[in-house]
Coordinates of C-alpha atoms in Angstrom, one line a residue:
M1 CA 47.7 -6.1 19.9
E2 CA 44.4 -7.6 21.0
E3 CA 43.1 -4.2 21.5
E4 CA 44.1 -3.1 18.0
R5 CA 42.4 -6.1 16.8
S6 CA 39.1 -5.2 18.4
N7 CA 39.1 -1.7 17.3
T8 CA 39.6 -2.8 13.8
L9 CA 36.7 -5.1 14.1
H10 CA 34.6 -2.7 15.6
D11 CA 35.4 0.1 12.9
L12 CA 32.3 -1.0 10.8
S13 CA 33.0 1.8 8.4
Q14 CA 35.4 -0.5 6.8
L15 CA 32.5 -2.6 5.5
R16 CA 31.6 0.2 3.2
L17 CA 35.1 0.5 1.9
R18 CA 35.1 -3.5 1.2
L19 CA 32.2 -3.2 -0.5
G20 CA 33.3 -0.3 -2.8
T21 CA 35.9 -2.8 -4.1
Y22 CA 33.2 -4.5 -6.1
P23 CA 32.2 -3.2 -9.5
Q24 CA 29.5 -0.7 -9.0
E25 CA 27.5 -2.1 -12.0
L26 CA 27.1 -5.2 -9.9
I27 CA 26.1 -3.5 -6.7
A28 CA 23.5 -1.1 -8.6
A29 CA 21.9 -4.3 -10.1
L30 CA 21.7 -6.0 -6.9
L31 CA 19.9 -2.8 -5.6
R32 CA 17.6 -2.6 -8.2
V33 CA 16.6 -6.4 -8.2
A34 CA 16.0 -5.9 -4.2
E35 CA 13.7 -2.9 -4.7
R36 CA 11.7 -4.7 -7.5
H37 CA 11.1 -7.7 -5.2
G38 CA 10.5 -5.5 -2.2
L39 CA 13.3 -7.1 -0.2
D40 CA 16.1 -6.4 2.0
F41 CA 19.4 -8.0 0.6
F42 CA 21.3 -9.2 3.4
V43 CA 25.4 -9.8 3.1
I44 CA 25.9 -12.5 5.4
G45 CA 28.3 -15.5 6.2
G46 CA 31.9 -15.9 5.0
T47 CA 31.6 -12.7 3.2
V48 CA 31.0 -10.3 6.2
R49 CA 33.5 -12.4 8.3
D50 CA 36.4 -11.9 5.8
W51 CA 35.3 -8.3 5.5
L52 CA 35.8 -7.9 9.3
L53 CA 39.2 -9.7 8.9
G54 CA 40.3 -7.2 6.5
R55 CA 40.1 -9.3 3.4
T56 CA 38.1 -9.0 0.3
P57 CA 36.6 -12.0 -1.2
A58 CA 35.5 -12.4 -4.9
D59 CA 32.3 -13.7 -3.6
L60 CA 29.2 -12.3 -2.0
D61 CA 26.8 -14.6 0.3
I62 CA 23.6 -13.0 0.3
T63 CA 20.2 -14.0 2.0
V64 CA 16.6 -12.9 1.4
A65 CA 13.4 -13.6 3.2
H66 CA 12.1 -15.5 0.0
D67 CA 12.4 -16.0 -3.6
A68 CA 16.1 -16.6 -3.6
V69 CA 16.2 -18.4 -7.1
S70 CA 14.0 -15.8 -8.5
C71 CA 16.4 -13.2 -7.4
C72 CA 19.3 -15.0 -9.1
R73 CA 17.6 -15.0 -12.6
D74 CA 16.4 -11.4 -12.3
L75 CA 20.0 -10.4 -11.2
I76 CA 21.4 -12.0 -14.4
A77 CA 18.7 -10.6 -16.6
E78 CA 19.7 -7.1 -14.7
L79 CA 23.6 -7.4 -15.7
G80 CA 22.7 -8.9 -19.0
R81 CA 25.1 -11.7 -18.5
G82 CA 25.9 -14.4 -16.0
T83 CA 25.4 -18.1 -15.3
F84 CA 22.8 -19.5 -12.7
V85 CA 23.8 -22.6 -10.8
P86 CA 21.2 -24.2 -8.7
L87 CA 22.3 -24.9 -5.1
G88 CA 19.5 -25.9 -3.0
C89 CA 18.8 -29.5 -2.2
F90 CA 15.2 -30.8 -1.1
E91 CA 13.1 -27.7 -0.4
E92 CA 15.9 -25.2 0.1
D93 CA 15.6 -22.3 -2.2
A94 CA 19.2 -21.2 -2.9
G95 CA 21.1 -20.5 -6.3
R96 CA 24.4 -19.1 -7.4
V97 CA 25.1 -16.4 -10.0
V98 CA 28.5 -16.8 -11.8
W99 CA 29.2 -13.1 -13.5
Q100 CA 32.0 -12.6 -15.8
G101 CA 32.4 -9.1 -14.9
L102 CA 35.7 -8.6 -13.0
T103 CA 39.2 -8.2 -14.5
A104 CA 42.6 -8.2 -13.0
K105 CA 42.5 -4.5 -12.5
D106 CA 39.8 -5.1 -9.9
G107 CA 42.5 -6.6 -7.8
L108 CA 40.3 -9.5 -6.6
N109 CA 41.5 -13.1 -6.4
P110 CA 38.7 -15.6 -6.7
R111 CA 39.2 -18.5 -4.3
E112 CA 37.7 -21.1 -6.5
P113 CA 40.1 -22.7 -9.1
G114 CA 39.3 -21.7 -12.6
M115 CA 37.1 -18.8 -11.4
A116 CA 39.7 -15.9 -12.2
G117 CA 37.7 -13.2 -13.6
A118 CA 34.6 -13.9 -12.3
V119 CA 32.5 -13.2 -9.0
T120 CA 30.1 -15.5 -7.6
I121 CA 26.9 -14.2 -6.0
D122 CA 25.4 -17.0 -3.8
F123 CA 21.6 -16.4 -2.8
S124 CA 19.8 -18.2 -0.2
S125 CA 16.1 -17.7 1.2
F126 CA 15.5 -17.8 5.3
R127 CA 16.1 -21.2 6.7
Q128 CA 13.6 -23.5 8.0
G129 CA 10.9 -20.9 8.4
A130 CA 13.0 -18.4 9.9
R131 CA 10.8 -15.3 10.1
D132 CA 13.8 -12.5 10.5
I133 CA 17.2 -12.3 9.6
E134 CA 18.2 -12.7 13.2
A135 CA 16.5 -16.0 13.3
D136 CA 18.1 -17.2 10.1
L137 CA 21.5 -16.3 11.0
S138 CA 21.1 -18.4 14.4
L139 CA 20.5 -21.5 12.2
R140 CA 23.9 -21.2 10.6
D141 CA 27.3 -23.5 11.4
Y142 CA 29.5 -21.1 13.4
T143 CA 29.1 -17.7 15.0
I144 CA 31.6 -16.2 13.0
N145 CA 29.6 -17.1 9.9
A146 CA 26.4 -16.0 11.6
M147 CA 26.6 -12.2 11.0
G148 CA 25.0 -10.0 8.6
V149 CA 24.7 -6.7 7.3
S150 CA 21.9 -4.9 5.0
L151 CA 23.3 -4.1 1.7
A152 CA 21.2 -0.9 1.3
S153 CA 22.7 0.2 4.6
L154 CA 26.0 -0.2 3.3
V155 CA 25.1 1.9 0.1
D156 CA 23.3 4.7 2.0
G157 CA 25.8 7.0 3.5
S158 CA 23.2 8.7 5.9
V159 CA 22.8 5.5 7.8
A160 CA 25.4 3.8 10.1
P161 CA 26.3 0.3 8.9
R162 CA 25.2 -2.3 11.7
V163 CA 26.4 -5.8 11.9
I164 CA 23.7 -8.0 12.8
D165 CA 25.1 -10.5 15.4
P166 CA 22.7 -12.3 17.2
L167 CA 25.2 -15.0 18.6
H168 CA 28.2 -12.6 19.4
G169 CA 30.2 -13.7 16.3
V170 CA 32.3 -10.5 16.3
K171 CA 33.5 -11.2 19.8
D172 CA 34.5 -15.0 18.5
L173 CA 36.1 -13.4 15.6
E174 CA 38.3 -11.1 17.8
E175 CA 39.2 -14.0 20.0
R176 CA 40.0 -16.3 16.8
L177 CA 37.4 -18.7 18.0
L178 CA 35.2 -21.3 16.4
R179 CA 31.9 -21.7 18.1
A180 CA 29.1 -23.7 16.9
C181 CA 25.8 -22.5 16.5
P182 CA 22.8 -24.2 18.4
H183 CA 22.1 -27.6 16.9
A184 CA 24.3 -26.6 13.9
F185 CA 25.6 -30.6 13.7
I186 CA 22.2 -32.0 14.0
A187 CA 21.0 -29.8 11.0
D188 CA 24.1 -30.9 9.0
P189 CA 26.8 -33.2 10.3
L190 CA 29.2 -31.9 7.7
R191 CA 29.5 -28.7 9.8
M192 CA 31.8 -30.7 12.3
L193 CA 34.3 -31.2 9.4
R194 CA 33.7 -27.7 8.2
G195 CA 34.9 -26.5 11.6
Y196 CA 38.1 -28.2 11.3
R197 CA 38.7 -26.8 7.8
L198 CA 38.1 -23.4 9.1
S199 CA 40.6 -23.8 11.8
A200 CA 43.1 -25.0 9.1
T201 CA 42.4 -22.2 6.8
L202 CA 41.8 -19.3 9.3
G203 CA 44.0 -20.4 12.1
F204 CA 41.2 -20.3 14.6
R205 CA 40.9 -22.7 17.5
I206 CA 37.8 -24.6 18.1
D207 CA 36.3 -23.8 21.6
E208 CA 36.0 -26.6 23.9
A209 CA 32.4 -26.7 24.2
T210 CA 32.0 -27.2 20.4
R211 CA 34.7 -29.8 20.5
S212 CA 33.1 -31.9 22.8
E213 CA 29.8 -31.7 21.0
I214 CA 31.6 -32.9 18.0
E215 CA 32.9 -35.7 20.0
R216 CA 29.2 -36.7 20.9
H217 CA 28.2 -36.7 17.4
V218 CA 31.1 -38.0 15.3
L219 CA 28.9 -40.9 13.9
L220 CA 26.5 -38.6 12.2
I221 CA 29.2 -37.7 9.6
R222 CA 28.8 -41.3 8.2
G223 CA 25.5 -39.9 6.5
V224 CA 27.2 -36.9 4.6
S225 CA 28.0 -37.8 1.1
V226 CA 31.8 -38.6 0.1
E227 CA 31.8 -35.7 -2.4
R228 CA 31.0 -33.2 0.4
I229 CA 33.6 -34.6 2.8
G230 CA 36.2 -34.8 0.2
H231 CA 35.9 -31.2 -0.8
E232 CA 36.5 -30.2 3.1
L233 CA 39.3 -32.4 3.3
D234 CA 41.0 -31.2 0.3
L235 CA 40.7 -27.8 1.7
I236 CA 42.2 -28.9 4.8
M237 CA 45.2 -30.5 2.9
D238 CA 45.4 -27.3 0.8
S239 CA 46.2 -25.3 4.0
D240 CA 49.5 -25.0 6.1
R241 CA 47.9 -26.4 8.9
A242 CA 46.8 -30.0 7.7
H243 CA 48.9 -31.7 10.1
T244 CA 47.7 -30.1 13.0
V245 CA 44.0 -30.2 12.1
I246 CA 44.2 -34.0 11.0
G247 CA 45.8 -34.6 14.3
E248 CA 42.9 -33.0 16.1
M249 CA 40.3 -34.7 14.0
A250 CA 41.7 -38.0 15.4
Q251 CA 41.7 -36.8 19.0
V252 CA 37.8 -36.4 18.9
G253 CA 37.3 -39.4 16.7
L254 CA 35.9 -37.7 13.7
L255 CA 38.9 -38.9 11.5
W256 CA 38.1 -42.5 12.2
Q257 CA 34.7 -42.1 10.9
I258 CA 35.9 -40.7 7.7
I259 CA 39.0 -42.9 7.0
P260 CA 38.6 -45.8 9.4
E261 CA 41.9 -47.6 7.8
L262 CA 43.9 -45.1 9.5
A263 CA 42.7 -46.0 12.9
K264 CA 44.1 -49.7 12.4
G265 CA 47.6 -48.1 12.7
V266 CA 47.1 -46.7 16.3
G267 CA 49.0 -48.6 18.7
M268 CA 50.7 -50.9 15.9
E269 CA 54.3 -51.0 16.8
Q270 CA 57.1 -50.9 14.1
P271 CA 60.7 -52.0 13.8
G272 CA 63.8 -50.2 15.1
F273 CA 63.8 -47.5 12.3
H274 CA 60.7 -46.0 14.1
Y275 CA 59.7 -44.5 17.2
L276 CA 56.1 -44.1 16.7
D277 CA 53.2 -46.4 16.0
V278 CA 51.9 -46.6 12.3
F279 CA 49.2 -44.0 12.6
H280 CA 51.4 -41.5 14.5
H281 CA 54.3 -42.0 12.0
S282 CA 51.9 -41.2 9.2
L283 CA 50.6 -38.1 10.7
A284 CA 54.2 -36.9 11.6
A285 CA 55.1 -37.7 7.9
L286 CA 52.1 -35.5 6.9
G287 CA 53.7 -32.6 9.2
F288 CA 57.2 -32.9 7.4
M289 CA 55.6 -32.9 4.0
E290 CA 54.1 -29.5 4.8
E291 CA 57.6 -28.5 6.1
I292 CA 59.3 -29.4 2.8
V293 CA 56.7 -28.2 0.3
A294 CA 56.9 -24.7 2.5
S295 CA 60.9 -24.7 2.6
P296 CA 62.3 -27.3 0.2
D297 CA 65.8 -25.7 0.2
R298 CA 66.2 -27.1 3.9
F299 CA 66.0 -30.5 2.6
Y300 CA 67.1 -30.7 -0.8
P301 CA 69.3 -27.6 -1.0
E302 CA 70.8 -28.3 -4.7
N303 CA 67.2 -28.9 -6.2
A304 CA 64.8 -26.5 -4.5
A305 CA 64.0 -24.4 -7.3
R306 CA 63.1 -27.5 -9.1
I307 CA 60.9 -28.7 -6.1
K308 CA 59.1 -25.3 -5.8
E309 CA 58.1 -25.4 -9.8
Y310 CA 57.0 -29.1 -9.3
T311 CA 54.8 -28.3 -6.0
A312 CA 53.2 -25.2 -7.8
Q313 CA 51.4 -27.2 -10.2
P314 CA 47.6 -27.2 -9.5
G315 CA 46.6 -29.8 -7.1
M316 CA 49.8 -30.9 -6.5
K317 CA 50.3 -30.0 -2.8
V318 CA 47.0 -31.7 -2.1
R319 CA 48.1 -34.9 -3.5
L320 CA 51.4 -34.9 -1.8
K321 CA 49.9 -34.5 1.5
W322 CA 47.3 -37.2 0.9
A323 CA 50.3 -39.5 -0.1
A324 CA 52.0 -38.8 3.2
L325 CA 49.1 -39.5 5.5
L326 CA 48.2 -42.7 3.5
H327 CA 51.5 -43.7 2.6
D328 CA 51.6 -46.6 5.2
L329 CA 48.0 -47.7 4.9
G330 CA 49.0 -51.0 3.7
K331 CA 50.9 -51.9 6.9
P332 CA 48.0 -53.1 9.1
V333 CA 46.9 -55.6 6.6
T334 CA 50.9 -56.8 5.9
M335 CA 52.0 -56.9 9.4
D336 CA 53.5 -60.1 10.3
I337 CA 55.4 -61.3 13.6
R338 CA 58.2 -63.4 12.2
A339 CA 59.1 -66.5 14.4
D340 CA 62.1 -67.3 12.0
K341 CA 63.2 -63.7 13.0
D342 CA 63.4 -63.6 16.5
G343 CA 59.6 -62.4 16.6
R344 CA 60.4 -59.4 14.6
V345 CA 57.6 -57.3 13.1
T346 CA 57.6 -57.1 9.6
F347 CA 55.3 -55.2 6.8
Y348 CA 56.5 -56.9 3.7
G349 CA 54.7 -55.6 0.6
H350 CA 52.9 -52.9 2.5
D351 CA 53.7 -50.5 -0.5
Q352 CA 51.7 -52.2 -2.9
A353 CA 48.8 -53.2 -0.4
G354 CA 48.6 -49.5 0.5
K355 CA 48.6 -48.5 -3.2
D356 CA 45.6 -51.1 -3.7
L357 CA 43.7 -49.6 -0.5
V358 CA 44.2 -46.1 -1.9
L359 CA 43.0 -47.0 -5.4
K360 CA 39.9 -48.3 -3.6
L361 CA 39.5 -45.4 -1.3
G362 CA 40.0 -43.0 -4.3
R363 CA 37.2 -44.6 -6.1
E364 CA 34.9 -44.7 -3.1
W365 CA 35.6 -40.7 -2.6
R366 CA 34.9 -40.2 -6.3
W367 CA 38.6 -38.8 -6.9
S368 CA 39.3 -37.9 -10.3
N369 CA 41.3 -40.8 -12.2
E370 CA 44.4 -38.7 -12.4
K371 CA 44.4 -37.7 -8.5
R372 CA 43.7 -41.3 -7.5
E373 CA 46.3 -42.8 -9.8
R374 CA 48.9 -40.4 -8.9
I375 CA 48.6 -40.4 -5.1
A376 CA 48.3 -44.4 -5.3
G377 CA 51.3 -44.3 -7.8
L378 CA 53.5 -42.4 -5.2
I379 CA 52.5 -44.7 -2.3
G380 CA 53.1 -48.2 -4.5
M381 CA 56.6 -46.6 -5.0
H382 CA 57.5 -44.9 -1.8
M383 CA 60.2 -47.6 -0.9
Q384 CA 62.2 -47.2 -4.1
P385 CA 64.4 -44.3 -3.0
F386 CA 65.3 -46.2 0.1
H387 CA 66.1 -49.4 -1.9
L388 CA 68.5 -47.4 -4.1
C389 CA 70.2 -45.6 -1.1
N390 CA 70.9 -49.2 0.0
V391 CA 72.4 -50.0 -3.2
R392 CA 74.1 -46.7 -3.7
R393 CA 76.1 -47.5 -0.4
E394 CA 77.7 -50.6 -2.1
Q395 CA 78.2 -49.6 -5.7
P396 CA 77.6 -46.4 -8.0
L397 CA 74.2 -45.8 -9.2
S398 CA 73.6 -47.1 -12.8
R399 CA 71.8 -45.4 -15.4
K400 CA 69.6 -48.6 -15.8
A401 CA 68.4 -48.0 -12.2
C402 CA 67.6 -44.4 -13.0
L403 CA 65.8 -45.3 -16.1
N404 CA 63.7 -47.8 -14.2
L405 CA 62.9 -45.3 -11.6
S406 CA 62.1 -42.6 -13.9
K407 CA 59.6 -44.7 -16.1
K408 CA 57.9 -46.0 -13.0
A409 CA 57.6 -42.5 -11.3
E410 CA 57.0 -40.4 -14.7
E411 CA 56.1 -37.0 -13.8
D412 CA 56.2 -37.5 -10.2
L413 CA 59.8 -38.3 -9.7
I414 CA 60.5 -35.5 -7.5
G415 CA 57.2 -36.1 -5.6
L416 CA 58.6 -39.6 -4.9
F417 CA 61.5 -38.2 -3.3
L418 CA 59.4 -35.7 -1.1
L419 CA 57.5 -38.5 0.1
A420 CA 60.5 -40.6 0.8
M421 CA 62.0 -37.5 2.8
S422 CA 58.9 -36.9 4.7
D423 CA 58.8 -40.7 5.6
S424 CA 62.5 -40.6 6.8
L425 CA 62.0 -37.5 8.8
A426 CA 59.0 -39.3 10.6
G427 CA 61.1 -42.4 11.5
K428 CA 63.6 -41.6 14.3
G429 CA 64.2 -45.2 15.7
E430 CA 67.6 -46.3 16.9
K431 CA 68.3 -48.5 13.9
K432 CA 67.7 -45.8 11.2
P433 CA 70.8 -44.6 9.5
P434 CA 71.7 -41.2 10.8
S435 CA 72.7 -40.0 7.2
M436 CA 69.5 -41.2 5.6
E437 CA 68.0 -37.8 4.8
A438 CA 71.5 -36.5 3.4
E439 CA 71.6 -39.8 1.2
L440 CA 68.1 -39.0 0.0
A441 CA 69.3 -35.5 -1.0
G442 CA 72.3 -36.7 -2.5
L443 CA 70.4 -39.5 -4.5
L444 CA 67.8 -37.1 -6.0
G445 CA 70.6 -34.9 -7.2
E446 CA 72.4 -37.7 -8.8
V447 CA 69.2 -39.3 -10.5
L448 CA 68.4 -35.9 -11.9
K449 CA 71.8 -35.4 -13.3
I450 CA 71.8 -38.8 -14.9
Y451 CA 68.3 -38.6 -16.2
E452 CA 69.0 -35.0 -17.8
Q453 CA 72.3 -36.3 -19.5
Y454 CA 71.6 -39.9 -20.4
I455 CA 68.0 -40.6 -20.1
Q456 CA 66.0 -37.6 -21.4
P457 CA 68.0 -37.7 -24.8
V458 CA 66.8 -41.1 -25.3
V459 CA 63.1 -41.1 -24.0
K460 CA 62.3 -37.5 -25.5
N461 CA 63.3 -38.6 -29.0
P462 CA 62.0 -41.1 -31.5
R463 CA 63.0 -44.8 -30.7
L464 CA 65.8 -46.1 -33.0
L465 CA 63.6 -48.8 -34.1
S466 CA 60.0 -49.4 -33.8
G467 CA 57.6 -52.5 -33.6
Q468 CA 57.2 -52.3 -37.5
D469 CA 61.1 -52.4 -37.8
L470 CA 61.2 -55.6 -35.7
I471 CA 58.7 -57.0 -38.1
A472 CA 60.1 -55.9 -41.4
L473 CA 63.7 -56.5 -40.5
F474 CA 63.6 -59.8 -38.2
S475 CA 60.3 -61.3 -39.3
L476 CA 59.2 -61.1 -35.7
S477 CA 55.5 -61.4 -34.9
P478 CA 53.9 -59.0 -32.3
G479 CA 53.9 -60.3 -28.7
P480 CA 55.4 -60.1 -25.5
L481 CA 59.1 -60.4 -26.9
F482 CA 58.5 -56.8 -28.7
A483 CA 58.2 -55.2 -25.5
K484 CA 61.3 -57.1 -23.9
I485 CA 63.5 -56.2 -26.9
L486 CA 62.6 -52.5 -27.1
D487 CA 62.9 -52.0 -23.3
A488 CA 66.4 -53.6 -23.3
L489 CA 67.3 -51.8 -26.3
Q490 CA 66.3 -48.6 -24.5
V491 CA 68.6 -49.5 -21.7
A492 CA 71.4 -50.2 -24.1
Q493 CA 71.0 -46.6 -25.5
V494 CA 71.0 -45.0 -22.2
E495 CA 74.1 -47.0 -21.1
G496 CA 75.7 -45.9 -24.2
E497 CA 76.1 -49.1 -25.9
V498 CA 73.8 -48.2 -28.9
V499 CA 74.1 -44.8 -30.5
S500 CA 73.0 -45.2 -34.2
V501 CA 69.9 -47.1 -36.1
E502 CA 72.6 -49.5 -37.7
G503 CA 73.9 -50.2 -34.2
A504 CA 70.4 -51.0 -32.9
R505 CA 69.7 -53.3 -35.7
Q506 CA 73.3 -55.0 -34.6
W507 CA 72.4 -55.1 -31.2
V508 CA 68.8 -56.7 -31.7
R509 CA 70.4 -59.3 -34.0
H510 CA 72.9 -60.2 -31.1
Y511 CA 69.9 -60.1 -28.6
L512 CA 67.8 -62.5 -30.8
A513 CA 70.9 -64.9 -31.0
Q514 CA 70.9 -65.1 -27.4
V515 CA 67.5 -65.8 -27.0
R516 CA 67.6 -68.5 -29.5
D517 CA 70.9 -70.0 -27.7
V518 CA 69.2 -70.1 -24.4
G519 CA 66.1 -71.7 -26.1
D520 CA 68.3 -74.3 -27.6
N521 CA 70.0 -75.0 -24.5
E522 CA 66.9 -75.5 -22.5
A523 CA 65.3 -77.9 -25.1

């Protein structure tokens, strides 16, 4: 297998085949712009890496000796359409062309959300005064991204294509190894995190020397913008190896510099339901969340199809994994050793404390309002399914309890049960009920049935009475009592006590009479 992979990587004729999958209109325009500027366009970085791996990315990374931004603008003029996006910061000469020239028949799958039907061409000039392509490639992040090939040589069939590979990136690609270029982390500390992202998305391992270098330089990540860090972290969470890679980041200390709140859970013991400390329990929950998302039929067999539909929503997998990793963030700040309970450790209120911390972190990390609120919301509710399981052992599940849960969870009712399942699977202490996972699966099924049969017909239709009706029929003034009446009336509908407008009016009259009786008695 290794010999076969090596032969494939060294069969550079496939580079021409990969280039041939792009529209010839685009390639011809690139060559005309290169000729007009008197420059050699080098395809570099992730594009060459993916070509050698047998993939066809929908973007092209190109470097030139100089005038990258000018080449961007000329390419747009040559194509007659396209959008220019500046990429360079400080004195860096770089830009992006977004060209709406691709269609589904081209068979390309752009990696950026919302970029379907478009190709991106990223241009950059040689870095830090590099005088040739070899020197420029040596200044990049990892050796597997430090390879290039002349665009003209790929098009010219009379010239054998040659990968420019000053740091032996082809060999590292064969060995599925991530090795940093010299001084990579000093030039841009984000590259430390990018290494773990590449490990997550490509399935490569970070070589020991690079790992040691990351460990020596972890403090430098503090100087990187939260937006850049957040982008890399989300790509890790969107992969299938988030659990493994986040754990490796913790081992070198990089994770603690990014999310110091997680470090507080290391070594923090938990009650008998658990066997791991707070952090490693949270990390295990992340791993189980990956398994649940990948194979929901193993954990919720009766509702696997619904779960797949739910997790297929844009950004959902990332949000669920963040919720799993951060679900116990509130434990360190709520830990108490109770003298009245034989010195037992408790974390009362850790769910709400965790919600508050994640809302704060989400603002600091510039998360969107939706992302912040939904992740924090899941964390704030993550104990609710366990509480309902406790109640359900003693008595039948009420429609009112299901209504309250569905109103709190809203569109993340299923996500709440996925989080509870990952939390339960990550806790294997001697005091944990052995049937906990089966109970959660059964509870979700029952909640969904009650919701569909009794709750959905009520909440999806107009209320039997509105606030205006309360004013007109009962001479009430708007205030807190309004919400209490309408919420209680909704419960009565769900429980089947009220089925008509007239019944609702009678119910409110009775409710108000009880309120007045209570007031008279208290007086």
